[in-house]
Amino acid sequence: MAHHIGNATTSADWSRQCNDLIHRVCSLYPKNFVGVCQLPQSPGVPPQNVIGELERCVNEFGFIGCNLNPDPSGGHWTAPALTDKYWYPVYEKMVELDVPAMVHVSSSCNPVFHATGAHYINADTTAFMQFIQGDLFKDFPTLRFIIPHGGGAVPFHWGRYRGLAQDMKRPILEDHLLKNVFFDTCVYHQAGLDLLTKIVPIDNILFGSEMVGAVRGIDPESNQYYDDTKKYIDKQNWISDADKKKIFEGNARKVYPRINKKI
Amino acid sequence: MAHHIGNATTSADWSRQCNDLIHRVCSLYPKNFVGVCQLPQSPGVPPQNVIGELERCVNEFGFIGCNLNPDPSGGHWTAPALTDKYWYPVYEKMVELDVPAMVHVSSSCNPVFHATGAHYINADTTAFMQFIQGDLFKDFPTLRFIIPHGGGAVPFHWGRYRGLAQDMKRPILEDHLLKNVFFDTCVYHQAGLDLLTKIVPIDNILFGSEMVGAVRGIDPESNQYYDDTKKYIDKQNWISDADKKKIFEGNARKVYPRINKKI
């Protein structure tokens, strides 16, 4: 998305080009793809600026969700927290259209943060902690976010997040966040995905794979692509078929309800 | 440490006060404590500025390690990556004194990052990825770092890090980093610590607990303090007594060899 490049006009033009291209792919392969859009964010530009493109993609193209970048600066983290009212105009439109957002950053232009190895994962962790601190879902009970990469560091530190919420007198995570916040399965090894599905409620896990993702190679330990995440889930024989169906399909239909009008 | 407050003089004075206090505690309770020092870092001030205080603490007080803050700005991330030659004067002194550094940030003064819930964990993840990208341990084969909080997001995303290293044509992590980089056990739930000890080689895990840590409460699911990390390790019956002794003691004696002169 490269929201840090150029200005709001650059971002608007580039987002339209990308979303038009996504729409074209979805139109060519309607049994394979359904679209979500990038939003024309720019550092320092109010988020309401993205509403027109979100409406265009949902209403004209039939897209079912969007991607919200919590850090359009690309690693300098100059935007307010996701729970700040700064973002509320976007949330009002998301609720009205009944579309969720994946919370995913773009390039890092801060040299300390490797994009896929640090910035992505840090953003996931940061967003989840912002949601713990805030009361966003009291104001928007039907607003929904997906945190990619299995939630960053969150499942590994689930006790820390449960404990921080408790020390801060927040409700337990199930009540405070888990009707609104979901994790994908983009974790590239068996033990990591095992932790995710054992710790995070099944209803909060949406299947995610990669094309093209952060890691392109084949794991010499398994002779499979690191990012072929379905294979890890297939091996989880303690998850019932009904629960696997939730991970692979059912949860996506709930979180992205507009998909039901398409497929 | 609050390195973002005041200037280099503030930081020097405050570090001396803190380290003097640590030394006093260690002198009062020599069977319980051995010291590591904070360093008088400040945003924008060259790291060689800390060498005098490091030498004072090691040579005069018998301290056995130090803490290195990769982001003295407190959440604005304005310092170069830890693999940059900017830091080399400190590393030369650490190698000469044979003391390791824990890589741990201090307060966050960027409102998007909760200190203990986001900034700490992000810094751990960021540092590990910097070490993957760089060749620091070719230049300093005996330099040693401990990454706190079980390595941030790293063990949960071990496949991602192995795969990124592979895609970047780096050596496998065991050869590239694991003679020099170690993780503590400050992970506050059983499943997280189980992942850590199953994924990270036992020789790279050093026992860490908290006093006072990020979470102070009692976990209603276990009726134990979240941060009483020893209890989680005690339950790991697949780890041999010899390996547990490494986690609790032996690895610390290797990574912080000056402890052997003390205890």
Short mmCIF file of C-alpha atoms in Angstrom, two decimals:
data_model
loop_
_atom_site.label_atom_id
_atom_site.label_comp_id
_atom_site.label_asym_id
_atom_site.label_seq_id
_atom_site.Cartn_x
_atom_site.Cartn_y
_atom_site.Cartn_z
CA MET A 1 0.00 0.00 0.00
CA ALA A 2 3.00 2.26 0.67
CA HIS A 3 0.90 4.97 2.29
CA HIS A 4 4.03 6.90 3.19
CA ILE A 5 4.83 7.68 -0.46
CA GLY A 6 3.66 10.93 -2.02
CA ASN A 7 0.59 12.66 -0.65
CA ALA A 8 -3.16 12.15 -0.37
CA THR A 9 -3.61 12.46 -4.14
CA THR A 10 -0.94 9.82 -4.80
CA SER A 11 -2.58 7.55 -2.26
CA ALA A 12 -6.07 8.07 -3.74
CA ASP A 13 -4.87 7.31 -7.28
CA TRP A 14 -2.82 4.31 -6.24
CA SER A 15 -5.64 2.86 -4.12
CA ARG A 16 -8.08 3.17 -7.02
CA GLN A 17 -5.64 1.42 -9.32
CA CYS A 18 -5.05 -1.41 -6.86
CA ASN A 19 -8.71 -1.87 -6.02
CA ASP A 20 -9.69 -1.80 -9.70
CA LEU A 21 -7.12 -4.54 -10.27
CA ILE A 22 -8.44 -6.61 -7.36
CA HIS A 23 -11.94 -6.21 -8.77
CA ARG A 24 -10.74 -7.40 -12.16
CA VAL A 25 -9.17 -10.53 -10.64
CA CYS A 26 -12.35 -11.24 -8.65
CA SER A 27 -14.44 -10.80 -11.81
CA LEU A 28 -12.21 -13.16 -13.80
CA TYR A 29 -12.16 -15.83 -11.07
CA PRO A 30 -15.43 -15.40 -9.18
CA LYS A 31 -15.25 -18.88 -7.67
CA ASN A 32 -11.77 -18.25 -6.26
CA PHE A 33 -11.68 -14.68 -5.05
CA VAL A 34 -13.79 -12.09 -3.33
CA GLY A 35 -12.34 -8.66 -2.79
CA VAL A 36 -11.30 -6.52 0.11
CA CYS A 37 -9.92 -3.06 -0.53
CA GLN A 38 -6.95 -1.02 0.47
CA LEU A 39 -7.80 2.46 1.69
CA PRO A 40 -6.19 5.72 0.51
CA GLN A 41 -4.57 6.63 3.81
CA SER A 42 -1.70 9.08 4.12
CA PRO A 43 0.32 10.25 7.13
CA GLY A 44 -1.40 13.21 8.77
CA VAL A 45 -4.47 13.07 6.53
CA PRO A 46 -7.78 12.61 8.41
CA PRO A 47 -9.15 9.08 8.03
CA GLN A 48 -12.56 10.29 6.76
CA ASN A 49 -10.66 10.86 3.53
CA VAL A 50 -10.92 7.12 2.82
CA ILE A 51 -14.70 6.82 3.02
CA GLY A 52 -15.40 7.47 -0.64
CA GLU A 53 -13.09 4.69 -1.79
CA LEU A 54 -14.47 2.28 0.81
CA GLU A 55 -18.02 2.96 -0.40
CA ARG A 56 -16.99 2.61 -4.04
CA CYS A 57 -15.38 -0.78 -3.42
CA VAL A 58 -18.23 -2.16 -1.33
CA ASN A 59 -21.17 -0.69 -3.23
CA GLU A 60 -19.88 -0.84 -6.81
CA PHE A 61 -17.51 -3.86 -6.68
CA GLY A 62 -19.16 -5.94 -3.99
CA PHE A 63 -16.03 -6.02 -1.84
CA ILE A 64 -16.62 -7.48 1.62
CA GLY A 65 -14.00 -5.79 3.79
CA CYS A 66 -11.05 -3.45 3.89
CA ASN A 67 -7.56 -3.10 5.24
CA LEU A 68 -6.86 -0.41 7.82
CA ASN A 69 -3.24 0.66 8.32
CA PRO A 70 -2.66 1.80 11.92
CA ASP A 71 0.61 3.48 10.88
CA PRO A 72 0.43 5.19 7.47
CA SER A 73 3.83 6.76 8.19
CA GLY A 74 5.48 3.36 7.70
CA GLY A 75 7.29 2.77 10.96
CA HIS A 76 7.29 6.20 12.56
CA TRP A 77 3.96 5.65 14.30
CA THR A 78 2.65 9.19 14.08
CA ALA A 79 -1.09 8.41 13.91
CA PRO A 80 -3.27 8.18 17.04
CA ALA A 81 -4.12 4.80 18.55
CA LEU A 82 -6.89 2.84 16.83
CA THR A 83 -9.17 3.51 19.79
CA ASP A 84 -8.90 7.28 19.30
CA LYS A 85 -11.92 9.19 17.99
CA TYR A 86 -9.68 10.26 15.12
CA TRP A 87 -10.64 6.98 13.46
CA TYR A 88 -14.37 7.05 14.28
CA PRO A 89 -15.60 8.33 10.89
CA VAL A 90 -14.13 5.20 9.26
CA TYR A 91 -15.64 2.96 11.92
CA GLU A 92 -19.07 4.54 11.46
CA LYS A 93 -18.91 3.74 7.76
CA MET A 94 -17.61 0.20 8.37
CA VAL A 95 -20.52 -0.44 10.73
CA GLU A 96 -23.00 1.05 8.28
CA LEU A 97 -21.67 -1.11 5.44
CA ASP A 98 -21.19 -4.12 7.76
CA VAL A 99 -17.60 -4.71 6.64
CA PRO A 100 -14.66 -5.59 8.88
CA ALA A 101 -11.10 -4.36 8.59
CA MET A 102 -7.88 -6.26 8.73
CA VAL A 103 -5.39 -4.21 10.76
CA HIS A 104 -2.23 -4.47 8.67
CA VAL A 105 0.63 -2.07 8.14
CA SER A 106 2.54 -1.60 4.90
CA SER A 107 6.23 -0.95 4.19
CA SER A 108 8.61 0.11 6.92
CA CYS A 109 10.63 3.19 6.10
CA ASN A 110 12.23 3.18 9.52
CA PRO A 111 15.47 1.20 9.08
CA VAL A 112 15.29 -0.33 12.56
CA PHE A 113 12.14 -2.25 11.62
CA HIS A 114 12.40 -5.03 9.06
CA ALA A 115 9.02 -4.90 7.31
CA THR A 116 7.81 -8.48 7.51
CA GLY A 117 10.04 -9.58 10.38
CA ALA A 118 9.40 -6.75 12.82
CA HIS A 119 7.03 -3.99 11.66
CA TYR A 120 4.18 -6.35 10.73
CA ILE A 121 4.36 -8.36 13.92
CA ASN A 122 4.83 -5.28 16.11
CA ALA A 123 1.76 -3.63 14.58
CA ASP A 124 -0.37 -6.68 15.38
CA THR A 125 0.77 -6.69 18.99
CA THR A 126 0.38 -2.92 19.28
CA ALA A 127 -3.18 -2.93 17.92
CA PHE A 128 -4.33 -5.66 20.28
CA MET A 129 -2.92 -3.79 23.29
CA GLN A 130 -4.63 -0.58 22.13
CA PHE A 131 -7.93 -2.46 22.04
CA ILE A 132 -7.34 -3.68 25.61
CA GLN A 133 -6.66 -0.14 26.81
CA GLY A 134 -9.66 1.40 25.07
CA ASP A 135 -13.42 1.03 25.14
CA LEU A 136 -13.89 1.05 21.41
CA PHE A 137 -16.40 -1.79 21.27
CA LYS A 138 -18.71 -0.11 23.74
CA ASP A 139 -19.08 2.66 21.17
CA PHE A 140 -19.19 0.22 18.21
CA PRO A 141 -20.53 -3.15 19.39
CA THR A 142 -20.60 -4.58 15.87
CA LEU A 143 -17.25 -3.26 14.64
CA ARG A 144 -14.90 -6.09 13.69
CA PHE A 145 -11.15 -6.33 13.17
CA ILE A 146 -8.92 -9.15 12.05
CA ILE A 147 -5.35 -9.09 13.33
CA PRO A 148 -3.03 -10.90 10.93
CA HIS A 149 -0.05 -13.19 11.61
CA GLY A 150 -1.97 -15.03 14.28
CA GLY A 151 -2.16 -11.84 16.36
CA GLY A 152 1.56 -10.98 16.36
CA ALA A 153 2.96 -11.80 19.80
CA VAL A 154 -0.45 -11.97 21.49
CA PRO A 155 -1.15 -15.70 21.78
CA PHE A 156 2.40 -16.39 22.97
CA HIS A 157 1.87 -13.77 25.67
CA TRP A 158 -1.82 -14.50 26.33
CA GLY A 159 -1.23 -14.58 30.10
CA ARG A 160 0.41 -11.15 29.92
CA TYR A 161 -2.59 -9.72 28.06
CA ARG A 162 -5.12 -11.36 30.34
CA GLY A 163 -3.15 -10.09 33.32
CA LEU A 164 -2.71 -6.57 31.97
CA ALA A 165 -6.45 -6.33 31.29
CA GLN A 166 -7.11 -7.54 34.83
CA ASP A 167 -4.64 -5.07 36.41
CA MET A 168 -6.24 -2.27 34.36
CA LYS A 169 -9.72 -3.27 35.60
CA ARG A 170 -10.84 -4.10 32.11
CA PRO A 171 -13.35 -6.92 31.55
CA ILE A 172 -11.93 -10.35 30.73
CA LEU A 173 -10.73 -10.56 27.14
CA GLU A 174 -13.67 -12.72 26.04
CA ASP A 175 -16.11 -9.98 27.03
CA HIS A 176 -13.90 -7.00 26.29
CA LEU A 177 -12.58 -7.87 22.82
CA LEU A 178 -13.35 -11.30 21.49
CA LYS A 179 -16.73 -10.47 19.99
CA ASN A 180 -14.91 -7.94 17.83
CA VAL A 181 -11.30 -9.02 17.33
CA PHE A 182 -10.21 -12.04 15.32
CA PHE A 183 -6.88 -13.60 14.37
CA ASP A 184 -5.77 -15.24 11.15
CA THR A 185 -3.64 -18.38 10.90
CA CYS A 186 -0.57 -16.92 9.18
CA VAL A 187 1.91 -18.55 11.52
CA TYR A 188 4.57 -20.53 9.71
CA HIS A 189 5.33 -23.51 11.90
CA GLN A 190 3.40 -26.29 13.58
CA ALA A 191 4.11 -25.38 17.21
CA GLY A 192 3.07 -21.77 16.68
CA LEU A 193 -0.21 -22.69 15.02
CA ASP A 194 -0.81 -25.29 17.72
CA LEU A 195 -0.47 -22.58 20.38
CA LEU A 196 -2.84 -20.30 18.46
CA THR A 197 -5.63 -22.83 18.18
CA LYS A 198 -5.23 -24.02 21.76
CA ILE A 199 -5.20 -20.55 23.33
CA VAL A 200 -7.47 -18.41 21.17
CA PRO A 201 -11.13 -19.50 21.03
CA ILE A 202 -11.90 -21.32 17.78
CA ASP A 203 -14.64 -18.78 16.99
CA ASN A 204 -11.95 -16.08 16.79
CA ILE A 205 -9.66 -17.81 14.29
CA LEU A 206 -10.00 -17.27 10.54
CA PHE A 207 -7.96 -19.29 8.08
CA GLY A 208 -5.32 -17.25 6.34
CA SER A 209 -2.62 -18.37 3.98
CA GLU A 210 -0.24 -16.37 1.81
CA MET A 211 0.28 -15.56 -1.86
CA VAL A 212 2.86 -14.01 -1.90
CA GLY A 213 3.74 -13.84 1.79
CA ALA A 214 6.68 -12.95 3.98
CA VAL A 215 8.50 -16.23 3.50
CA ARG A 216 8.72 -17.92 0.11
CA GLY A 217 10.99 -20.86 0.79
CA ILE A 218 10.52 -24.50 1.66
CA ASP A 219 11.19 -25.55 5.21
CA PRO A 220 13.96 -28.18 5.12
CA GLU A 221 12.55 -29.69 8.34
CA SER A 222 9.17 -30.48 6.74
CA ASN A 223 9.92 -30.25 3.01
CA GLN A 224 6.84 -28.03 2.69
CA TYR A 225 6.41 -24.34 2.08
CA TYR A 226 6.71 -22.48 5.38
CA ASP A 227 3.59 -20.46 4.56
CA ASP A 228 1.33 -23.35 3.52
CA THR A 229 -0.62 -22.92 6.72
CA LYS A 230 -3.39 -25.36 5.85
CA LYS A 231 -1.01 -28.29 6.33
CA TYR A 232 -0.42 -27.31 9.95
CA ILE A 233 -4.15 -27.14 10.66
CA ASP A 234 -4.76 -30.45 8.88
CA LYS A 235 -2.41 -32.06 11.42
CA GLN A 236 -4.31 -30.74 14.45
CA ASN A 237 -6.25 -33.88 15.17
CA TRP A 238 -7.63 -32.56 18.47
CA ILE A 239 -9.79 -30.03 16.60
CA SER A 240 -13.18 -31.41 15.58
CA ASP A 241 -14.32 -31.32 11.98
CA ALA A 242 -17.01 -28.84 12.96
CA ASP A 243 -14.43 -26.53 14.49
CA LYS A 244 -12.14 -26.87 11.49
CA LYS A 245 -15.04 -25.86 9.29
CA LYS A 246 -15.38 -22.74 11.42
CA ILE A 247 -11.70 -21.91 10.94
CA PHE A 248 -11.76 -22.56 7.20
CA GLU A 249 -15.16 -21.08 6.38
CA GLY A 250 -17.78 -20.47 9.05
CA ASN A 251 -15.97 -17.75 10.97
CA ALA A 252 -15.18 -15.86 7.77
CA ARG A 253 -18.87 -15.92 6.88
CA LYS A 254 -19.70 -14.37 10.25
CA VAL A 255 -16.94 -11.77 10.30
CA TYR A 256 -17.35 -10.85 6.62
CA PRO A 257 -21.14 -11.32 6.25
CA ARG A 258 -21.24 -9.76 2.80
CA ILE A 259 -19.49 -12.88 1.51
CA ASN A 260 -22.81 -14.72 1.89
CA LYS A 261 -24.32 -12.56 -0.84
CA LYS A 262 -21.49 -13.61 -3.18
CA ILE A 263 -20.66 -17.26 -2.58
CA MET B 1 15.67 3.96 33.06
CA ALA B 2 13.65 6.72 31.33
CA HIS B 3 16.44 7.57 28.92
CA HIS B 4 14.17 10.00 27.10
CA ILE B 5 14.01 12.39 30.08
CA GLY B 6 16.41 15.32 30.32
CA ASN B 7 19.79 15.10 28.61
CA ALA B 8 23.06 13.18 28.84
CA THR B 9 23.88 14.76 32.22
CA THR B 10 20.50 13.77 33.65
CA SER B 11 20.99 10.27 32.36
CA ALA B 12 24.54 10.01 33.78
CA ASP B 13 23.42 11.20 37.22
CA TRP B 14 20.34 9.01 37.28
CA SER B 15 22.26 5.93 36.13
CA ARG B 16 24.87 6.43 38.85
CA GLN B 17 22.14 6.77 41.47
CA CYS B 18 20.37 3.64 40.27
CA ASN B 19 23.52 1.58 39.97
CA ASP B 20 24.74 2.73 43.39
CA LEU B 21 21.41 1.58 44.80
CA ILE B 22 21.66 -1.79 43.05
CA HIS B 23 25.16 -2.19 44.45
CA ARG B 24 23.87 -1.41 47.94
CA VAL B 25 21.16 -4.07 47.65
CA CYS B 26 23.68 -6.61 46.37
CA SER B 27 26.04 -5.76 49.24
CA LEU B 28 23.26 -6.15 51.82
CA TYR B 29 22.02 -9.45 50.38
CA PRO B 30 25.06 -11.04 48.72
CA LYS B 31 23.47 -14.51 48.72
CA ASN B 32 20.37 -13.25 46.92
CA PHE B 33 21.50 -10.70 44.38
CA VAL B 34 24.25 -9.98 41.93
CA GLY B 35 24.14 -6.76 40.00
CA VAL B 36 23.72 -5.71 36.41
CA CYS B 37 23.76 -2.05 35.52
CA GLN B 38 21.69 0.37 33.56
CA LEU B 39 23.65 2.51 31.14
CA PRO B 40 23.46 6.30 30.82
CA GLN B 41 22.00 6.37 27.32
CA SER B 42 20.21 9.39 25.85
CA PRO B 43 18.53 9.93 22.46
CA GLY B 44 21.07 11.14 19.94
CA VAL B 45 24.06 10.77 22.27
CA PRO B 46 26.80 8.43 20.99
CA PRO B 47 26.83 5.09 22.83
CA GLN B 48 30.50 5.36 23.78
CA ASN B 49 29.22 7.81 26.37
CA VAL B 50 28.14 4.84 28.52
CA ILE B 51 31.52 3.13 28.73
CA GLY B 52 32.72 4.87 31.89
CA GLU B 53 29.64 3.83 33.85
CA LEU B 54 29.83 0.26 32.54
CA GLU B 55 33.47 0.02 33.64
CA ARG B 56 32.67 1.52 37.04
CA CYS B 57 29.90 -0.99 37.68
CA VAL B 58 31.86 -4.03 36.53
CA ASN B 59 35.28 -3.14 37.91
CA GLU B 60 34.30 -1.37 41.14
CA PHE B 61 31.01 -3.07 42.05
CA GLY B 62 31.53 -6.51 40.52
CA PHE B 63 28.46 -6.27 38.35
CA ILE B 64 28.19 -9.08 35.81
CA GLY B 65 26.19 -7.54 32.95
CA CYS B 66 24.31 -4.52 31.72
CA ASN B 67 21.09 -3.48 30.07
CA LEU B 68 21.22 -1.98 26.60
CA ASN B 69 18.23 0.05 25.44
CA PRO B 70 17.82 -0.19 21.64
CA ASP B 71 15.49 2.84 21.68
CA PRO B 72 16.55 5.55 24.14
CA SER B 73 13.90 7.84 22.60
CA GLY B 74 11.18 5.76 24.25
CA GLY B 75 9.01 4.64 21.36
CA HIS B 76 10.14 6.92 18.55
CA TRP B 77 12.89 4.56 17.44
CA THR B 78 15.42 7.14 16.34
CA ALA B 79 18.61 5.17 17.08
CA PRO B 80 20.31 2.94 14.48
CA ALA B 81 19.74 -0.82 14.50
CA LEU B 82 21.72 -2.80 17.06
CA THR B 83 23.86 -4.23 14.27
CA ASP B 84 25.02 -0.77 13.20
CA LYS B 85 28.62 0.24 13.87
CA TYR B 86 27.18 3.10 15.91
CA TRP B 87 27.00 0.64 18.81
CA TYR B 88 30.41 -0.98 18.31
CA PRO B 89 32.28 0.96 21.01
CA VAL B 90 29.91 -0.48 23.61
CA TYR B 91 30.27 -3.97 22.19
CA GLU B 92 34.06 -3.73 22.24
CA LYS B 93 33.91 -2.87 25.93
CA MET B 94 31.36 -5.62 26.67
CA VAL B 95 33.63 -8.16 25.00
CA GLU B 96 36.69 -6.87 26.83
CA LEU B 97 34.87 -7.07 30.19
CA ASP B 98 33.15 -10.35 29.21
CA VAL B 99 29.70 -9.09 30.20
CA PRO B 100 26.47 -9.63 28.25
CA ALA B 101 23.64 -7.15 27.77
CA MET B 102 19.96 -7.64 28.14
CA VAL B 103 18.24 -5.80 25.29
CA HIS B 104 15.38 -4.04 27.05
CA VAL B 105 13.64 -0.75 26.37
CA SER B 106 12.33 1.62 29.00
CA SER B 107 9.19 3.80 29.10
CA SER B 108 7.15 4.47 26.01
CA CYS B 109 6.47 8.14 25.39
CA ASN B 110 4.69 7.37 22.14
CA PRO B 111 1.00 7.06 23.07
CA VAL B 112 0.34 4.33 20.51
CA PHE B 113 2.64 1.92 22.36
CA HIS B 114 1.57 0.68 25.78
CA ALA B 115 4.89 0.26 27.60
CA THR B 116 4.70 -3.28 28.93
CA GLY B 117 1.98 -4.52 26.54
CA ALA B 118 3.43 -3.32 23.24
CA HIS B 119 6.73 -1.41 23.41
CA TYR B 120 8.58 -4.08 25.42
CA ILE B 121 7.43 -6.96 23.27
CA ASN B 122 7.95 -5.06 20.02
CA ALA B 123 11.51 -4.19 21.01
CA ASP B 124 12.32 -7.85 21.64
CA THR B 125 10.97 -8.87 18.24
CA THR B 126 12.70 -5.96 16.52
CA ALA B 127 16.09 -6.73 18.05
CA PHE B 128 15.98 -10.39 17.03
CA MET B 129 15.13 -9.47 13.45
CA GLN B 130 17.97 -6.95 13.38
CA PHE B 131 20.34 -9.70 14.46
CA ILE B 132 19.06 -11.91 11.62
CA GLN B 133 19.64 -9.15 9.07
CA GLY B 134 23.12 -8.28 10.30
CA ASP B 135 26.46 -9.99 10.68
CA LEU B 136 27.21 -8.68 14.12
CA PHE B 137 28.48 -11.95 15.56
CA LYS B 138 31.05 -12.35 12.80
CA ASP B 139 32.60 -9.15 14.11
CA PHE B 140 32.05 -10.08 17.77
CA PRO B 141 31.96 -13.87 18.14
CA THR B 142 31.78 -13.71 21.94
CA LEU B 143 29.27 -10.88 22.27
CA ARG B 144 26.13 -12.03 24.08
CA PHE B 145 22.61 -10.64 24.35
CA ILE B 146 19.60 -11.77 26.33
CA ILE B 147 16.21 -10.91 24.84
CA PRO B 148 13.58 -10.64 27.58
CA HIS B 149 9.94 -11.73 27.64
CA GLY B 150 10.81 -15.04 26.06
CA GLY B 151 12.00 -13.25 22.93
CA GLY B 152 8.86 -11.16 22.27
CA ALA B 153 7.01 -12.70 19.35
CA VAL B 154 9.97 -14.74 18.13
CA PRO B 155 9.24 -18.29 19.40
CA PHE B 156 5.59 -18.03 18.29
CA HIS B 157 6.83 -17.08 14.82
CA TRP B 158 9.93 -19.30 14.81
CA GLY B 159 9.05 -20.63 11.34
CA ARG B 160 8.80 -17.08 10.02
CA TYR B 161 12.26 -16.23 11.39
CA ARG B 162 13.83 -19.45 10.16
CA GLY B 163 12.22 -18.82 6.77
CA LEU B 164 13.22 -15.16 6.58
CA ALA B 165 16.81 -16.07 7.41
CA GLN B 166 16.72 -18.71 4.69
CA ASP B 167 15.20 -16.36 2.08
CA MET B 168 17.87 -13.77 2.97
CA LYS B 169 20.63 -16.39 2.50
CA ARG B 170 21.63 -16.12 6.13
CA PRO B 171 22.97 -19.20 7.93
CA ILE B 172 20.46 -21.25 9.92
CA LEU B 173 19.56 -19.57 13.20
CA GLU B 174 21.58 -22.03 15.28
CA ASP B 175 24.77 -21.01 13.49
CA HIS B 176 23.87 -17.38 12.82
CA LEU B 177 22.61 -16.27 16.24
CA LEU B 178 22.16 -18.92 18.87
CA LYS B 179 25.71 -18.87 20.18
CA ASN B 180 25.13 -15.22 21.02
CA VAL B 181 21.44 -14.60 21.62
CA PHE B 182 19.47 -15.97 24.58
CA PHE B 183 15.89 -15.68 25.80
CA ASP B 184 14.51 -15.39 29.31
CA THR B 185 11.40 -17.16 30.61
CA CYS B 186 9.24 -14.12 31.37
CA VAL B 187 6.15 -15.50 29.67
CA TYR B 188 3.10 -15.50 31.90
CA HIS B 189 1.12 -18.57 31.01
CA GLN B 190 1.77 -22.28 30.72
CA ALA B 191 1.16 -22.70 26.98
CA GLY B 192 3.48 -19.82 26.13
CA LEU B 193 6.32 -21.15 28.25
CA ASP B 194 5.71 -24.63 26.86
CA LEU B 195 6.17 -23.26 23.34
CA LEU B 196 9.35 -21.46 24.37
CA THR B 197 11.03 -24.50 25.85
CA LYS B 198 9.95 -26.78 22.99
CA ILE B 199 11.08 -24.44 20.20
CA VAL B 200 14.13 -22.64 21.51
CA PRO B 201 17.13 -24.84 22.35
CA ILE B 202 17.43 -25.37 26.12
CA ASP B 203 20.97 -23.93 26.05
CA ASN B 204 19.48 -20.60 24.95
CA ILE B 205 16.92 -20.21 27.76
CA LEU B 206 17.73 -18.41 31.00
CA PHE B 207 15.31 -18.40 33.88
CA GLY B 208 13.73 -15.01 34.47
CA SER B 209 11.00 -14.04 36.86
CA GLU B 210 9.71 -10.62 37.87
CA MET B 211 9.86 -8.30 40.86
CA VAL B 212 8.01 -6.04 40.08
CA GLY B 213 6.92 -7.03 36.59
CA ALA B 214 4.37 -6.05 33.99
CA VAL B 215 1.51 -7.99 35.59
CA ARG B 216 0.96 -8.00 39.33
CA GLY B 217 -2.30 -9.91 39.69
CA ILE B 218 -3.26 -13.49 40.37
CA ASP B 219 -4.54 -15.54 37.47
CA PRO B 220 -8.06 -16.70 38.37
CA GLU B 221 -7.57 -19.75 36.13
CA SER B 222 -4.59 -21.03 38.16
CA ASN B 223 -4.91 -19.08 41.45
CA GLN B 224 -1.22 -18.23 41.08
CA TYR B 225 0.59 -15.03 40.23
CA TYR B 226 0.75 -14.64 36.48
CA ASP B 227 4.43 -13.75 36.68
CA ASP B 228 5.55 -16.61 38.93
CA THR B 229 7.27 -18.21 35.99
CA LYS B 230 9.02 -20.95 37.97
CA LYS B 231 5.70 -22.74 38.49
CA TYR B 232 5.23 -23.12 34.75
CA ILE B 233 8.68 -24.63 34.31
CA ASP B 234 8.17 -26.95 37.28
CA LYS B 235 5.20 -28.44 35.42
CA GLN B 236 7.21 -29.21 32.28
CA ASN B 237 7.79 -32.86 33.00
CA TRP B 238 9.31 -33.55 29.58
CA ILE B 239 12.38 -31.49 30.45
CA SER B 240 15.10 -33.49 32.20
CA ASP B 241 16.48 -32.41 35.57
CA ALA B 242 19.80 -31.69 33.90
CA ASP B 243 18.13 -29.40 31.38
CA LYS B 244 16.12 -27.66 34.08
CA LYS B 245 19.34 -27.01 35.93
CA LYS B 246 20.65 -25.34 32.77
CA ILE B 247 17.57 -23.11 32.60
CA PHE B 248 17.70 -22.19 36.28
CA GLU B 249 21.45 -21.87 36.70
CA GLY B 250 23.88 -23.36 34.24
CA ASN B 251 23.05 -21.18 31.26
CA ALA B 252 23.28 -18.04 33.39
CA ARG B 253 26.74 -19.09 34.52
CA LYS B 254 27.79 -19.42 30.86
CA VAL B 255 26.20 -16.23 29.58
CA TYR B 256 27.21 -14.15 32.62
CA PRO B 257 30.59 -15.81 33.43
CA ARG B 258 31.51 -13.16 35.99
CA ILE B 259 28.87 -14.64 38.27
CA ASN B 260 31.23 -17.56 38.89
CA LYS B 261 33.64 -15.24 40.66
CA LYS B 262 30.82 -14.15 42.98
CA ILE B 263 28.65 -17.16 43.85
#
